[in-house]
Every structure is written in structure tokens, then in C-alpha cells.
mmCIF file of C-alpha atoms in Angstrom:
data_model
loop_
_atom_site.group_PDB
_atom_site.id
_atom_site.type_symbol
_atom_site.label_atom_id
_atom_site.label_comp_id
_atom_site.label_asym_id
_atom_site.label_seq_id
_atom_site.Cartn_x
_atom_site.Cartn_y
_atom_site.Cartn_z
ATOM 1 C CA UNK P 3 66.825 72.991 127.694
ATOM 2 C CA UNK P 4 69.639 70.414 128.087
ATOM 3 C CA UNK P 5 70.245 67.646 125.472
ATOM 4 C CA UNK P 6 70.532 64.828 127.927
ATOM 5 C CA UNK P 7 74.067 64.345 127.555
ATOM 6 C CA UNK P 8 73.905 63.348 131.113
ATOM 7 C CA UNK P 9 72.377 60.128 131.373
ATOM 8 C CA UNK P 10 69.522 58.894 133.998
ATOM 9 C CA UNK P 11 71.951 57.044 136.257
ATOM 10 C CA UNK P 12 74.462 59.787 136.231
ATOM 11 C CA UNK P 13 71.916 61.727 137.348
ATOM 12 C CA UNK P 14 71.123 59.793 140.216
ATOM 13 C CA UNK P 15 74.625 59.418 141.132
ATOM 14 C CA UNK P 16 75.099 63.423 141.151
ATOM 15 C CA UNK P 17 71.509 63.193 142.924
ATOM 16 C CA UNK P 18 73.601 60.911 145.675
ATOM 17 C CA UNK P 19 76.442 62.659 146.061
ATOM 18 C CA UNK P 20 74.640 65.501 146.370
ATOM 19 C CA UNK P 21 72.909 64.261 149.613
ATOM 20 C CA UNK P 22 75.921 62.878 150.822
ATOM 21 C CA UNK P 23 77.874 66.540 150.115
ATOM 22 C CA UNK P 24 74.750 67.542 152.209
ATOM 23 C CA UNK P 25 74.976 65.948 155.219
ATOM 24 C CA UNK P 26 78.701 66.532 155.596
ATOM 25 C CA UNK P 27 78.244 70.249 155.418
ATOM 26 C CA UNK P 28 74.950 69.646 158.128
ATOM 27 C CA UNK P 29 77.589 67.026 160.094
ATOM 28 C CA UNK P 30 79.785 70.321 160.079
ATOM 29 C CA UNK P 31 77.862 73.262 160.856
ATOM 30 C CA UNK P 32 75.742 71.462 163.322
ATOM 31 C CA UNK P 33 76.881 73.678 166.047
ATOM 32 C CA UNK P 34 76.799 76.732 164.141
ATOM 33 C CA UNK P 35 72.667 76.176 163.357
ATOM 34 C CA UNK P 36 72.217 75.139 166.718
ATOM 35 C CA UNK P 37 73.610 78.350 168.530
ATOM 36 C CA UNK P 38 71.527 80.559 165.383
ATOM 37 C CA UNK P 39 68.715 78.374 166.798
ATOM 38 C CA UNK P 40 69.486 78.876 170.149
ATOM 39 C CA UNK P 41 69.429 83.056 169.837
ATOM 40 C CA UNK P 42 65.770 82.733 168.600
ATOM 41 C CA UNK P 43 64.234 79.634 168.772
ATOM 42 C CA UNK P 44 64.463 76.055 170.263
ATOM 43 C CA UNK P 45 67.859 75.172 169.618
ATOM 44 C CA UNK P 46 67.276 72.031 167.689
ATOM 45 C CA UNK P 47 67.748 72.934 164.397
ATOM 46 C CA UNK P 48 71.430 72.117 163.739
ATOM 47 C CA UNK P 49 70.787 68.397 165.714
ATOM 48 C CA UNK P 50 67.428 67.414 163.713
ATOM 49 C CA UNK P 51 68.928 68.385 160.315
ATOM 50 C CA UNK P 52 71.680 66.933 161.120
ATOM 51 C CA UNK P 53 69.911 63.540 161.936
ATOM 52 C CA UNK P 54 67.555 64.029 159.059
ATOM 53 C CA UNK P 55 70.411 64.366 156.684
ATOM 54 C CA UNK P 56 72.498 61.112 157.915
ATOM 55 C CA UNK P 57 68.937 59.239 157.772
ATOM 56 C CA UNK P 58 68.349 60.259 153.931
ATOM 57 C CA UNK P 59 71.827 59.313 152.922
ATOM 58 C CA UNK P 60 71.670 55.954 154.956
ATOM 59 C CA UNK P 61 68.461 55.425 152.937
ATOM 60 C CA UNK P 62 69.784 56.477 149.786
ATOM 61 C CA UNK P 63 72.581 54.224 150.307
ATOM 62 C CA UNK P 64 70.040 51.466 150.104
ATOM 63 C CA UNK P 65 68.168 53.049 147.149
ATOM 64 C CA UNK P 66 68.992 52.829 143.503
ATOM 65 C CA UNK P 67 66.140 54.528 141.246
ATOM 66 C CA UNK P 68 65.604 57.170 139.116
ATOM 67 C CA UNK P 69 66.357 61.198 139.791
ATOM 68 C CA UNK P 70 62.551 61.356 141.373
ATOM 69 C CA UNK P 71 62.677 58.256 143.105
ATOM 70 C CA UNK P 72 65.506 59.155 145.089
ATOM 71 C CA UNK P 73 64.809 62.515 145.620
ATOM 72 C CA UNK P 74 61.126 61.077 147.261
ATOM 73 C CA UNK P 75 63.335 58.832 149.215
ATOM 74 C CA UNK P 76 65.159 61.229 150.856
ATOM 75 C CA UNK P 77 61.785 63.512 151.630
ATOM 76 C CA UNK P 78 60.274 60.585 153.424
ATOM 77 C CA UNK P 79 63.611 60.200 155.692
ATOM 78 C CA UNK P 80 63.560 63.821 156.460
ATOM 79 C CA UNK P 81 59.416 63.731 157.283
ATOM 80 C CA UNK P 82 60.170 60.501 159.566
ATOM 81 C CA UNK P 83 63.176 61.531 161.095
ATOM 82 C CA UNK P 84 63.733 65.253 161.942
ATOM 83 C CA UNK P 85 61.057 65.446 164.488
ATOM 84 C CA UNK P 86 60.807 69.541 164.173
ATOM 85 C CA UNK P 87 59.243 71.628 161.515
ATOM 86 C CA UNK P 88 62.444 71.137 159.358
ATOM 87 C CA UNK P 89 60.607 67.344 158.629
ATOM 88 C CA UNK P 90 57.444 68.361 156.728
ATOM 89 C CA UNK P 91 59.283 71.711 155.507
ATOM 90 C CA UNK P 92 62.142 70.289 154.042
ATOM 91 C CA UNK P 93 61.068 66.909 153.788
ATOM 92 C CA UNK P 94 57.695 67.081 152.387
ATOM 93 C CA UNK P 95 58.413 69.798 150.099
ATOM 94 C CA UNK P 96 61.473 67.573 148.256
ATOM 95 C CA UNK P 97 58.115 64.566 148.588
ATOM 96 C CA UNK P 98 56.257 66.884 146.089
ATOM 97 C CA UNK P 99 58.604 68.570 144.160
ATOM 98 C CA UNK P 100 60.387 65.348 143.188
ATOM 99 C CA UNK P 101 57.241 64.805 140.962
ATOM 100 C CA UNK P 102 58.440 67.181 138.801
ATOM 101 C CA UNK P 103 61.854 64.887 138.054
ATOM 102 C CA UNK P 104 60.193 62.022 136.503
ATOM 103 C CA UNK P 105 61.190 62.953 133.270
ATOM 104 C CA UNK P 106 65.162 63.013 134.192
ATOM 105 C CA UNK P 107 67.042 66.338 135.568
ATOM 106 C CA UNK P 108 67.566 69.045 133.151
ATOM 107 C CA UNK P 109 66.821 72.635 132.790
ATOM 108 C CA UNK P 110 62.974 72.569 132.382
ATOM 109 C CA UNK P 111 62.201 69.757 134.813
ATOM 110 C CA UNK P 112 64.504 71.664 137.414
ATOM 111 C CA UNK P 113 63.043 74.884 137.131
ATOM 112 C CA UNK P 114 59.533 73.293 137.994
ATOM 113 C CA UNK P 115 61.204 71.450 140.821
ATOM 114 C CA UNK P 116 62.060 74.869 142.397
ATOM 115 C CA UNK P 117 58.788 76.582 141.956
ATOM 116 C CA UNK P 118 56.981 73.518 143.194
ATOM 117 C CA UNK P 119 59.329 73.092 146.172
ATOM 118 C CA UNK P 120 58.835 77.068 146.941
ATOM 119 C CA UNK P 121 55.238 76.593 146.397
ATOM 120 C CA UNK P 122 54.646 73.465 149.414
ATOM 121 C CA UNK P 123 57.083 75.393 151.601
ATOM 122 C CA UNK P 124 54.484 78.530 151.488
ATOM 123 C CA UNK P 125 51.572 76.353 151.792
ATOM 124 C CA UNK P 126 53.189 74.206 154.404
ATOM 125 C CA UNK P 127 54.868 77.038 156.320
ATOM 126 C CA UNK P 128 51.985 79.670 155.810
ATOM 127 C CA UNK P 129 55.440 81.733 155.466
ATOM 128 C CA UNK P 130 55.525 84.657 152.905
ATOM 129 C CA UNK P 131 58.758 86.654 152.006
ATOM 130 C CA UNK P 132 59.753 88.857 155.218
ATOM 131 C CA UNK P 133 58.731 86.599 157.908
ATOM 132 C CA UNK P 134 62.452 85.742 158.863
ATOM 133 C CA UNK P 135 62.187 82.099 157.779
ATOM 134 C CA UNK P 136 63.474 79.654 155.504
ATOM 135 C CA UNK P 137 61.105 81.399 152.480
ATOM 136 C CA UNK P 138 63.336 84.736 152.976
ATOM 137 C CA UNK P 139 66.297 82.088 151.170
ATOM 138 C CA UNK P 140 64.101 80.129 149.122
ATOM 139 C CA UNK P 141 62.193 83.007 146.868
ATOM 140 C CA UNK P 142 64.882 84.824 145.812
ATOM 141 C CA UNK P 143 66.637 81.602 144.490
ATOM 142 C CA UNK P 144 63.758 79.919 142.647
ATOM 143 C CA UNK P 145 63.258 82.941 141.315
ATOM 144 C CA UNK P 146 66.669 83.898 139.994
ATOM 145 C CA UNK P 147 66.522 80.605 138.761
ATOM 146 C CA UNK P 148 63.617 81.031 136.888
ATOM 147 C CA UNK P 149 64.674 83.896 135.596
ATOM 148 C CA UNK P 150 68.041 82.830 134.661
ATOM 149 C CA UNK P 151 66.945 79.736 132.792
ATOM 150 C CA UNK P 152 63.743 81.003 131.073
ATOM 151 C CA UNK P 153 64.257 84.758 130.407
ATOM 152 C CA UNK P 154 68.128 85.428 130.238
ATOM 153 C CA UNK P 155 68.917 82.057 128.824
ATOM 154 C CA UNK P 156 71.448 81.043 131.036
ATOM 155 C CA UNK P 157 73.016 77.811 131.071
ATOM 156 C CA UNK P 158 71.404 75.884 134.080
ATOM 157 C CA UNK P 159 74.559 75.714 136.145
ATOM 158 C CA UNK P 160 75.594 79.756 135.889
ATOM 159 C CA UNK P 161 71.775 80.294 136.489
ATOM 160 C CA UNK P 162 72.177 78.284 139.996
ATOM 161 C CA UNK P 163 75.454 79.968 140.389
ATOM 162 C CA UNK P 164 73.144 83.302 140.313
ATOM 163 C CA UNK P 165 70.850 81.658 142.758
ATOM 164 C CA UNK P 166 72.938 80.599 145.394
ATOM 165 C CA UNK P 167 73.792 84.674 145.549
ATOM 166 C CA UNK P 168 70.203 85.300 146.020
ATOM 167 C CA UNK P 169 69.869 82.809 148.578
ATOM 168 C CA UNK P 170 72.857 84.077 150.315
ATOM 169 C CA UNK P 171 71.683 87.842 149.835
ATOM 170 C CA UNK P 172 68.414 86.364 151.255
ATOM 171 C CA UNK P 173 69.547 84.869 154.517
ATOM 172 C CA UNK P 174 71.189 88.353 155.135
ATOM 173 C CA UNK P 175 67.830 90.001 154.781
ATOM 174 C CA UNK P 176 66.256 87.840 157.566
ATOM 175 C CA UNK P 177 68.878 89.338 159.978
ATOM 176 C CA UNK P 178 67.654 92.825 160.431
ATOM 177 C CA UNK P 179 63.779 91.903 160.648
ATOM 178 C CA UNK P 180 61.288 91.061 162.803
ATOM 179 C CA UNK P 181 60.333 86.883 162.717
ATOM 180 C CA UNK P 182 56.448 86.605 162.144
ATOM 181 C CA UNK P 183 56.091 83.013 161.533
ATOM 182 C CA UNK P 184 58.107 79.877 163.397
ATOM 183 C CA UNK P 185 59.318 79.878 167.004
ATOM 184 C CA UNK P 186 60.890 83.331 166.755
ATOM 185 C CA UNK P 187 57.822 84.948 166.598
ATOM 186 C CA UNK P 188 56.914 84.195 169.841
ATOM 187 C CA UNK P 189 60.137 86.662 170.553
ATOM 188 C CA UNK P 190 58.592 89.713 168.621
ATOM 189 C CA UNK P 191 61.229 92.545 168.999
ATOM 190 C CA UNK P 192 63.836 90.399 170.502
ATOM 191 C CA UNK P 193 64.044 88.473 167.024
ATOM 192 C CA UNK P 194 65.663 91.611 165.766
ATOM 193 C CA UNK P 195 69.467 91.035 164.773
ATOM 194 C CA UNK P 196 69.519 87.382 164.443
ATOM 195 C CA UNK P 197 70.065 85.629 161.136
ATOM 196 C CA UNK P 198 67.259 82.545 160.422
ATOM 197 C CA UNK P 199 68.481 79.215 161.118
ATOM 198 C CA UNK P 200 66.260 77.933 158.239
ATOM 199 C CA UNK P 201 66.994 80.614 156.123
ATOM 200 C CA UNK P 202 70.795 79.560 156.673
ATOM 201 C CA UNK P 203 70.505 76.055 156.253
ATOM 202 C CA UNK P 204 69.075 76.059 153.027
ATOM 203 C CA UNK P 205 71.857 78.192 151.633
ATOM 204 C CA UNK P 206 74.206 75.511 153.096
ATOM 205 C CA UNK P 207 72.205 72.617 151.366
ATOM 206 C CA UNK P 208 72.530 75.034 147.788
ATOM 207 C CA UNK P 209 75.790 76.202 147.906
ATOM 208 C CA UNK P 210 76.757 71.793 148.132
ATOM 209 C CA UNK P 211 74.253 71.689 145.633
ATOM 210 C CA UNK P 212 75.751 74.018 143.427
ATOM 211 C CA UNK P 213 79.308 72.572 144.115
ATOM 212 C CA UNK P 214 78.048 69.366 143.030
ATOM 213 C CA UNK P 215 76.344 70.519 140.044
ATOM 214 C CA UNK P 216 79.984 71.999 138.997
ATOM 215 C CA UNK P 217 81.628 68.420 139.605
ATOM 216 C CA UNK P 218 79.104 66.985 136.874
ATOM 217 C CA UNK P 219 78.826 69.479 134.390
ATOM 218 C CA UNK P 220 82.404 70.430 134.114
ATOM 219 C CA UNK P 221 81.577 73.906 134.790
ATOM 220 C CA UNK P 222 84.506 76.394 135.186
ATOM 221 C CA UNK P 223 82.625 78.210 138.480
ATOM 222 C CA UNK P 224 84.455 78.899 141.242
ATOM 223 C CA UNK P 225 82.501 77.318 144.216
ATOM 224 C CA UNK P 226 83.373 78.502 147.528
ATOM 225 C CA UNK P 227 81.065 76.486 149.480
ATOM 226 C CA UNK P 228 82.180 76.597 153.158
ATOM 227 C CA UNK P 229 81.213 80.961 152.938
ATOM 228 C CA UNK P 230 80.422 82.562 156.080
ATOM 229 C CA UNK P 231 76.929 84.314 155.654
ATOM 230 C CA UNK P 232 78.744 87.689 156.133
ATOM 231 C CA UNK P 233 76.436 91.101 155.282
ATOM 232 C CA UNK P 234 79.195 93.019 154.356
ATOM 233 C CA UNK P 235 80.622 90.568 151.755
ATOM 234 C CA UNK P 236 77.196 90.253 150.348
ATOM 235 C CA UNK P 237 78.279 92.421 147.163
ATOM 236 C CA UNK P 238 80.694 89.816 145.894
ATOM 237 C CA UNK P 239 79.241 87.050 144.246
ATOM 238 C CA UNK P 240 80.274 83.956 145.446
ATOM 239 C CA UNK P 241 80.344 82.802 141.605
ATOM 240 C CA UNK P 242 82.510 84.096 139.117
ATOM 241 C CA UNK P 243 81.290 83.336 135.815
ATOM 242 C CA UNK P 244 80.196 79.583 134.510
ATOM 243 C CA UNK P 245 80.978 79.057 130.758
ATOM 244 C CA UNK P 246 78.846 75.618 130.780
ATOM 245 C CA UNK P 247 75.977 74.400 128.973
ATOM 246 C CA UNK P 248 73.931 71.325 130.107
ATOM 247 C CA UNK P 249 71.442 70.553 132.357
ATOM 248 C CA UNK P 250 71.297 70.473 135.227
ATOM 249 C CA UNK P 251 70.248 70.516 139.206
ATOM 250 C CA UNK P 252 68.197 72.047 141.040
ATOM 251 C CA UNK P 253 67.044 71.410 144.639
ATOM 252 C CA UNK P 254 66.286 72.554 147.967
ATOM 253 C CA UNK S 16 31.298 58.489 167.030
ATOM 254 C CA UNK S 17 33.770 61.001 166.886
ATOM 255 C CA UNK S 18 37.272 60.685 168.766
ATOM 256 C CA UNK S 19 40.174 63.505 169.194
ATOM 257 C CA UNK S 20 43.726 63.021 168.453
ATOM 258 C CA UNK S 21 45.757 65.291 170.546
ATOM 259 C CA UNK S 22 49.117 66.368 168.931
ATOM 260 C CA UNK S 23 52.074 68.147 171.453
ATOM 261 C CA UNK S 24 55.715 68.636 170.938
ATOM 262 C CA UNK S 25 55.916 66.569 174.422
ATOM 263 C CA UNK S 26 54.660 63.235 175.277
ATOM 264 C CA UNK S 27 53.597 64.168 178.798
ATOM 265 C CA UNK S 28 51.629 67.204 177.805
ATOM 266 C CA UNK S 29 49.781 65.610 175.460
ATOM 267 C CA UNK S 30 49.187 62.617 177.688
ATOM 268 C CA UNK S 31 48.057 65.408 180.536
ATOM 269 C CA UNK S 32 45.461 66.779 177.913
ATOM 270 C CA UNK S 33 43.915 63.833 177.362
ATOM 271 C CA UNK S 34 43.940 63.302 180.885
ATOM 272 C CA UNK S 35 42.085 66.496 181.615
ATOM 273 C CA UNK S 36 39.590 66.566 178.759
ATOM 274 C CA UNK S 37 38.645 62.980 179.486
ATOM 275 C CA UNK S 38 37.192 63.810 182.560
ATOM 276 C CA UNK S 39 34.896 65.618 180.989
ATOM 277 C CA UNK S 40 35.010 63.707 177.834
ATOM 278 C CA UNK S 41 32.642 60.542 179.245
ATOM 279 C CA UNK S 42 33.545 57.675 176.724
ATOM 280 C CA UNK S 43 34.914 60.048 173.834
ATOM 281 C CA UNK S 44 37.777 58.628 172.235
ATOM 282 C CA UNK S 45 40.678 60.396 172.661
ATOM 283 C CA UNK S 46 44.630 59.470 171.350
ATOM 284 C CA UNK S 47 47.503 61.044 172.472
ATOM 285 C CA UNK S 48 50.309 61.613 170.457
ATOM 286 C CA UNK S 49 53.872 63.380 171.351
ATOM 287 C CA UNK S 50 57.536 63.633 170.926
ATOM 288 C CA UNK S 51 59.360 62.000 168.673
ATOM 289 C CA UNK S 52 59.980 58.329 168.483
ATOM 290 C CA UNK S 53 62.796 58.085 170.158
ATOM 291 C CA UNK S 54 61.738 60.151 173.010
ATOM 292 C CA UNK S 55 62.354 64.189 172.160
ATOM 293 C CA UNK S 56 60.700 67.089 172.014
ATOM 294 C CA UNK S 57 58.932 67.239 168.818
ATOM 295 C CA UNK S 58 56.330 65.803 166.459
ATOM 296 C CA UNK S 59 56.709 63.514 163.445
ATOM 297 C CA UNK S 60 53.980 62.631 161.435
ATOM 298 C CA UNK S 61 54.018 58.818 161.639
ATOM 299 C CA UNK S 62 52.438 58.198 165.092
ATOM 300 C CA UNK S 63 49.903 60.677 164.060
ATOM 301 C CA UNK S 64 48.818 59.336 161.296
ATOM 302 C CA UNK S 65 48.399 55.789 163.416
ATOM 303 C CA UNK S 66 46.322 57.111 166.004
ATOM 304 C CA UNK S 67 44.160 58.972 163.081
ATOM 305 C CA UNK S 68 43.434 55.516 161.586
ATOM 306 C CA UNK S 69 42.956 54.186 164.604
ATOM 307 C CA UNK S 70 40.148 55.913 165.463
ATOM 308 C CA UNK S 71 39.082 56.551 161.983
ATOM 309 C CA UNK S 72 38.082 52.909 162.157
ATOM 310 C CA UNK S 73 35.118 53.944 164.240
ATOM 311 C CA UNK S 74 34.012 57.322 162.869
ATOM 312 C CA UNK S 75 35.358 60.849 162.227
ATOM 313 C CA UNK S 76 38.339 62.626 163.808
ATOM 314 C CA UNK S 77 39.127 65.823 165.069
ATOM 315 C CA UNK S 78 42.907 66.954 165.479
ATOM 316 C CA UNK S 79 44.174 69.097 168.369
ATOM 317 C CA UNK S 80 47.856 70.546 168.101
ATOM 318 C CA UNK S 81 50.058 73.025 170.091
ATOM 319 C CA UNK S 82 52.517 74.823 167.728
ATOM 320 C CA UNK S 83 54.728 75.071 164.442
ATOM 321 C CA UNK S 84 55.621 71.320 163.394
ATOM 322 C CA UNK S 85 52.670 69.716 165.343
ATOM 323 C CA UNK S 86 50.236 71.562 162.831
ATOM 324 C CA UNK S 87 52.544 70.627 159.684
ATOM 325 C CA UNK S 88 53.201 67.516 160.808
ATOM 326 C CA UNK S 89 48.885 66.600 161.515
ATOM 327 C CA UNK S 90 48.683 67.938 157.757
ATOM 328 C CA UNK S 91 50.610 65.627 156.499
ATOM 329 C CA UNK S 92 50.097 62.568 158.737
ATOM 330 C CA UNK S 93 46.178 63.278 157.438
ATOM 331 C CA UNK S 94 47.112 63.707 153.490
ATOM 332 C CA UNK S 95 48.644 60.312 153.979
ATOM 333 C CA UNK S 96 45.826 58.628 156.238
ATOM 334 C CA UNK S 97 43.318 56.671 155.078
ATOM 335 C CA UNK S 98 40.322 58.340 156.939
ATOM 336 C CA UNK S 99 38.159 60.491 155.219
ATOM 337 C CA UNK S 100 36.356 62.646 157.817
ATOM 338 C CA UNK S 101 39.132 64.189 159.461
ATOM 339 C CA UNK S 102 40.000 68.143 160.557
ATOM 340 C CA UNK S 103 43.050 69.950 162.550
ATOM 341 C CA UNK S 104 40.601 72.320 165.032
ATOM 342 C CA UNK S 105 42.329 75.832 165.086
ATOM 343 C CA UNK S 106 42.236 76.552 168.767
ATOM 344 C CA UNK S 107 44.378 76.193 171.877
ATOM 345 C CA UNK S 108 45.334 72.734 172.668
ATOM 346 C CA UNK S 109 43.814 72.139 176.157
ATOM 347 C CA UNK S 110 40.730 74.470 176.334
ATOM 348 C CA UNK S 111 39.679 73.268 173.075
ATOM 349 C CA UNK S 112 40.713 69.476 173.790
ATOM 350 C CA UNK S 113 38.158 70.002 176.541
ATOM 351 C CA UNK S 114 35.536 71.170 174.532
ATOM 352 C CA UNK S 115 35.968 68.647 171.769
ATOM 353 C CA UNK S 116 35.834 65.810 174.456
ATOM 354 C CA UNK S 117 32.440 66.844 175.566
ATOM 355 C CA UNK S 118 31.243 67.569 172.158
ATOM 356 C CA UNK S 119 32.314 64.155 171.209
ATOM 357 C CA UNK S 120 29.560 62.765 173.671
ATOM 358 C CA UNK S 121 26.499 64.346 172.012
ATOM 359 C CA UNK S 122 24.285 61.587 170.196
ATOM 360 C CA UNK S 123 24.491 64.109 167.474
ATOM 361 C CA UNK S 124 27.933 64.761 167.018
ATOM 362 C CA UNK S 125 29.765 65.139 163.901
ATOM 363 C CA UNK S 126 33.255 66.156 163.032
ATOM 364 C CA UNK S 127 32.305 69.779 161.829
ATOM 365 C CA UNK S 128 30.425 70.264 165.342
ATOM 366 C CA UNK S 129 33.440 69.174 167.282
ATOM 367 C CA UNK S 130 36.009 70.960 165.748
ATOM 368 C CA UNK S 131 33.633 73.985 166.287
ATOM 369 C CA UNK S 132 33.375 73.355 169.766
ATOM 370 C CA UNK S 133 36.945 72.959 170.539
ATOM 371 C CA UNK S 134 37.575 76.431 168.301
ATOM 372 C CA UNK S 135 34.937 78.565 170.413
ATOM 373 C CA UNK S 136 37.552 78.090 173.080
ATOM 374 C CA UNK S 137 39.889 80.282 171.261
ATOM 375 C CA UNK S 138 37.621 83.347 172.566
ATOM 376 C CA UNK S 139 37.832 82.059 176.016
ATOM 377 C CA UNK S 140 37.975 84.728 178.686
ATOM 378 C CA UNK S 141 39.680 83.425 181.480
ATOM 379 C CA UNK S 142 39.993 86.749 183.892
#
């Protein structure tokens, strides 16, 4: 578990530059979620997280707090403002989890922040692993998290580093499968060979997660954080190894 | 007295529910919520929350919703509410906005009995 070399309002600063790294990368690939959202469902997906994004970092602008506080405040921007399923998925599931940061961000606190932001996106979503949704990303990170942190003792930076892979390795997965929850279901076959818009947006928000992570904790990961979701380059890691200790952060 | 909240991704639809069922519906309260706030397709859970309270005030509430972010978004607008008796009825938006709405006028009705009626229109045989 970290040492808390990183202070509480370091912490929220990496917490706001975080959501600001976030919304750039939304800003960017606006089009590109839009036209995965156009293939198989209604098209909105790169516009509402786009908005939700530049409404949580307008409100975070506005908000100094603890790691929690801000975390909640940018839940309660997405659930107001998205206007799609992203708001209560994305939104409400940073509302909850963010309980799990009111003891500061390091590797114990952000290891329960995973499991209980996988945990409301299930319950929320109904979604299990293989329904070609956002869950298809989310599992196999918080769980190589988990597993980094608790049972390989990884340093929490080289154990997101490992996560982001799953994620990506995830969001491959929901390409070749049939959609069973969301608005691609209603395509049955005809979701076949699409990649998940959700499942792709939250490796975008964890690979600018990960990159900001690196900024704080003076990790010596290489963060390539604009990579194309490409199934054949799935076998190389996008992280080489981290030689880091610290806590660290852990999000959605 | 129980009154329905209906929840669509578009403000006309859910205004033409309401319209339908409260033909039927006699003087059964019933709040229509859609799109988002500033006018798209959608559903966000503010407004529903509103119209929950609203007619909360005066009894229990059952929630009608079409798909995907209405029913997440009607979860969360009634975690946040301040209305106890309160339930999302699994059925199909219209047929069971229609049953709800003349549930809704029995002497006797509570929120359990309403939400049942609107769900026996999920075995609706239409042809």
C-alpha cells in the first residue's frame, strides 16, 4: 500500500488533470465513437461523452475538494448532462465508487474504487462479460488490477499499466460477438464485426488515466495513449515495464 | 391516489402516451417526461425525479419507460427522490401506460396493483 508520499491536494490536482486529459482525448475521438456508434447503435455516443466530459471539467474547474469529492463532482455532471445511458453508466458508477476515496488515493482505496465502479456498472447495466458492452473493457481491468496490486504485488502504477492491456485486449473481444445488452442488441446478428463504442471509450478514458498516473508518480512507463484499438497489435503491450512504487490511481 | 410517470427517449412520444392512456385514465395522474433538457433524444434523470416528487406529494407512483437509459436513468432519478412508494413497471411503454392509467382509477388502487396491471400488458396478443 502506498506511504502517502503524495499528498491530498496533489491528489486532487492529478484527479483534475486527469479529467481534463479526459475530455481532450473525448474532444478528439468524438467522431471516431460516433461512427462505432453509428455501425450499431444510435450514433450519439461520441457527442454525449463528449458533452459530459466538457461539463465535468467545467465543474471541476469550479470545485476544489478532496480526491472523493471531486471524483462525485464529476459523476453528477456526467448523470445531468450526457442524456444517454453513458450518464447513469459512467456517471453514477464514478457517484458510488468515489466513496471508496475518502480516505485519499492509494493502492488499497483504488483497488476498491475499481471493484465498486465494476460492481454499479453490472447492476446498473444488467451487463455481464460477453454482452459486447462497456463491461467486456471494464472486467478484465479491475481485475488485472486487483490482481496486480493484491496478489503479484505490483506497484500500483505497473499494475494499471497491466490493466489498460486488459482493457484494450477487452474492447477487441467485443468485436467478433454478438451484442446482448444496449442498443445493439436490437441488431442481433448484424452486431457481428463491430467493436463497442462503450467498450472503446473506457479504454480511451484509462489509457489518459494511466498517462496521468505516469506524470505524478514519476514512473518510467512508456504511455502511448493515442493507440488505435487494432486486433492484430493486441500481443504487444502497450506498457513496457514501470519501475515505480507509490500509490496511485485508479478510475473509470 | 396513484399517478404514472411516463419516461421516453423523446418528448413527443412520451407526451403521445400520456395522451392515449389518459383517455382511458379518467382523473389518474399522469407526468410525462422526455428528451433531454435541452431538447434531444434521450433521458436524464433530473426531470424524472421532479415529476416523481411531484406526484409523490399525493400518493404512490408507478414508472413507465421505453429502453436502455430511460430505465437507468428512472433508477436513479428514484434512489435520489424523496418518495417512498415508488416502482419502474417492466412492460411496454404504451400498452402498459394504458393499463396503469385505468388501474390508477380503482378506489382500491395501490402501487403494487398498478404496476401489475401495466406488466400484464407485456403478454398482450395483438393478432
Amino acid at each position: 500500500m502506498g506511504d502517502d508520499r503524495m499528498d491530498r491536494e496533489t491528489q486532487s490536482e492529478a484527479i483534475h488533470e486527469a479529467v481534463e486529459a479526459m475530455a481532450d482525448r473525448l474532444a478528439e475521438e468524438k467522431e471516431h465513437l460516433t461512427d462505432l456508434d453509428s455501425a450499431i447503435g444510435d450514433a450519439d455516443h461520441g457527442a454525449n461523452m463528449n458533452r459530459g466530459f466538457q461539463a465535468a471539467l467545467e465543474r471541476l474547474e469550479e470545485t476544489d475538494g478532496d480526491p472523493a469529492e471531486l471524483v462525485k463532482t464529476a459523476g453528477v455532471a456526467l448523470v445531468s448532462e450526457v442524456g444517454g445511458a453513458a450518464g447513469p453508466l459512467y456517471g453514477g458508477s464514478l457517484m458510488k465508487a468515489s466513496q471508496e476515496l475518502e480516505d485519499g488515493i492509494t493502492a488499497e482505496t483504488t483497488v476498491a474504487f475499481a471493484e465498486r465502479y465494476l460492481e454499479t456498472v453490472e447492476e446498473r447495466g444488467k451487463a455481464s462479460v460477453g454482452d459486447k458492452t462497456m463491461v467486456d473493457a471494464i472486467t478484465p481491468a479491475v481485475h488485472t488490477y486487483k490482481k496486480a496490486v493484491e496478489v503479484d504485488d505490483h506497484d500500483p502504477l505497473e499494475a494499471l499499466g497491466k490493466a489498460v492491456d486488459a482493457a484494450e485486449r477487452g474492447v477487441a473481444f467485443t468485436t467478433p460477438i454478438r451484442a446482448k445488452k444496449g442498443r445493439a442488441s436490437y441488431l442481433g446478428w448484424r452486431s457481428v464485426g463491430h467493436q463497442d463504442p462503450g467498450a472503446t471509450s473506457t479504454l480511451y478514458l484509462l489509457e489518459e488515466l494511466l498517462a496521468v498516473a505516469t506524470e505524478y508518480l514519476d514512473g518510467e512507463v512508456e504511455v502511448d495513449a493515442e493507440t488505435e484499438v487494432d486486433p492484430e497489435e493486441l500481443e504487444e503491450p502497450a506498457v513496457e515495464e514501470a519501475a515505480v512504487d507509490e500509490e496511485n490511481e485508479e478510475g473509470a | 391516489m396513484v399517478g404514472i410517470v411516463v419516461v421516453s427517449h423523446s418528448r413527443q412520444a412520451a407526451d403521445g402516451i400520456r395522451e392515449i392512456a389518459q383517455e382511458m385514465g379518467g382523473d389518474a395522474r399522469i407526468e410525462a417526461v422526455g428528451g433531454t433538457e435541452d431538447g434531444r433524444i434521450g433521458t436524464t434523470p433530473g426531470p424524472i425525479r421532479e415529476a416523481i416528487e411531484a406526484i409523490g406529494s399525493e400518493g404512490g407512483v408507478v414508472v413507465l419507460v421505453d429502453l436502455g437509459s430511460a430505465v437507468m436513468n428512472a433508477e436513479l432519478a428514484i434512489e435520489e427522490a424523496a418518495v417512498d412508494e415508488v416502482a419502474i413497471a417492466d412492460a411496454p411503454i404504451l400498452e402498459g401506460a394504458l393499463n396503469a392509467a385505468v388501474a390508477a382509477t380503482s378506489p382500491s388502487a395501490t402501487v403494487e396493483s398498478v404496476r401489475e396491471a401495466a406488466e400484464d400488458a407485456a403478454d398482450v396478443s395483438k393478432v
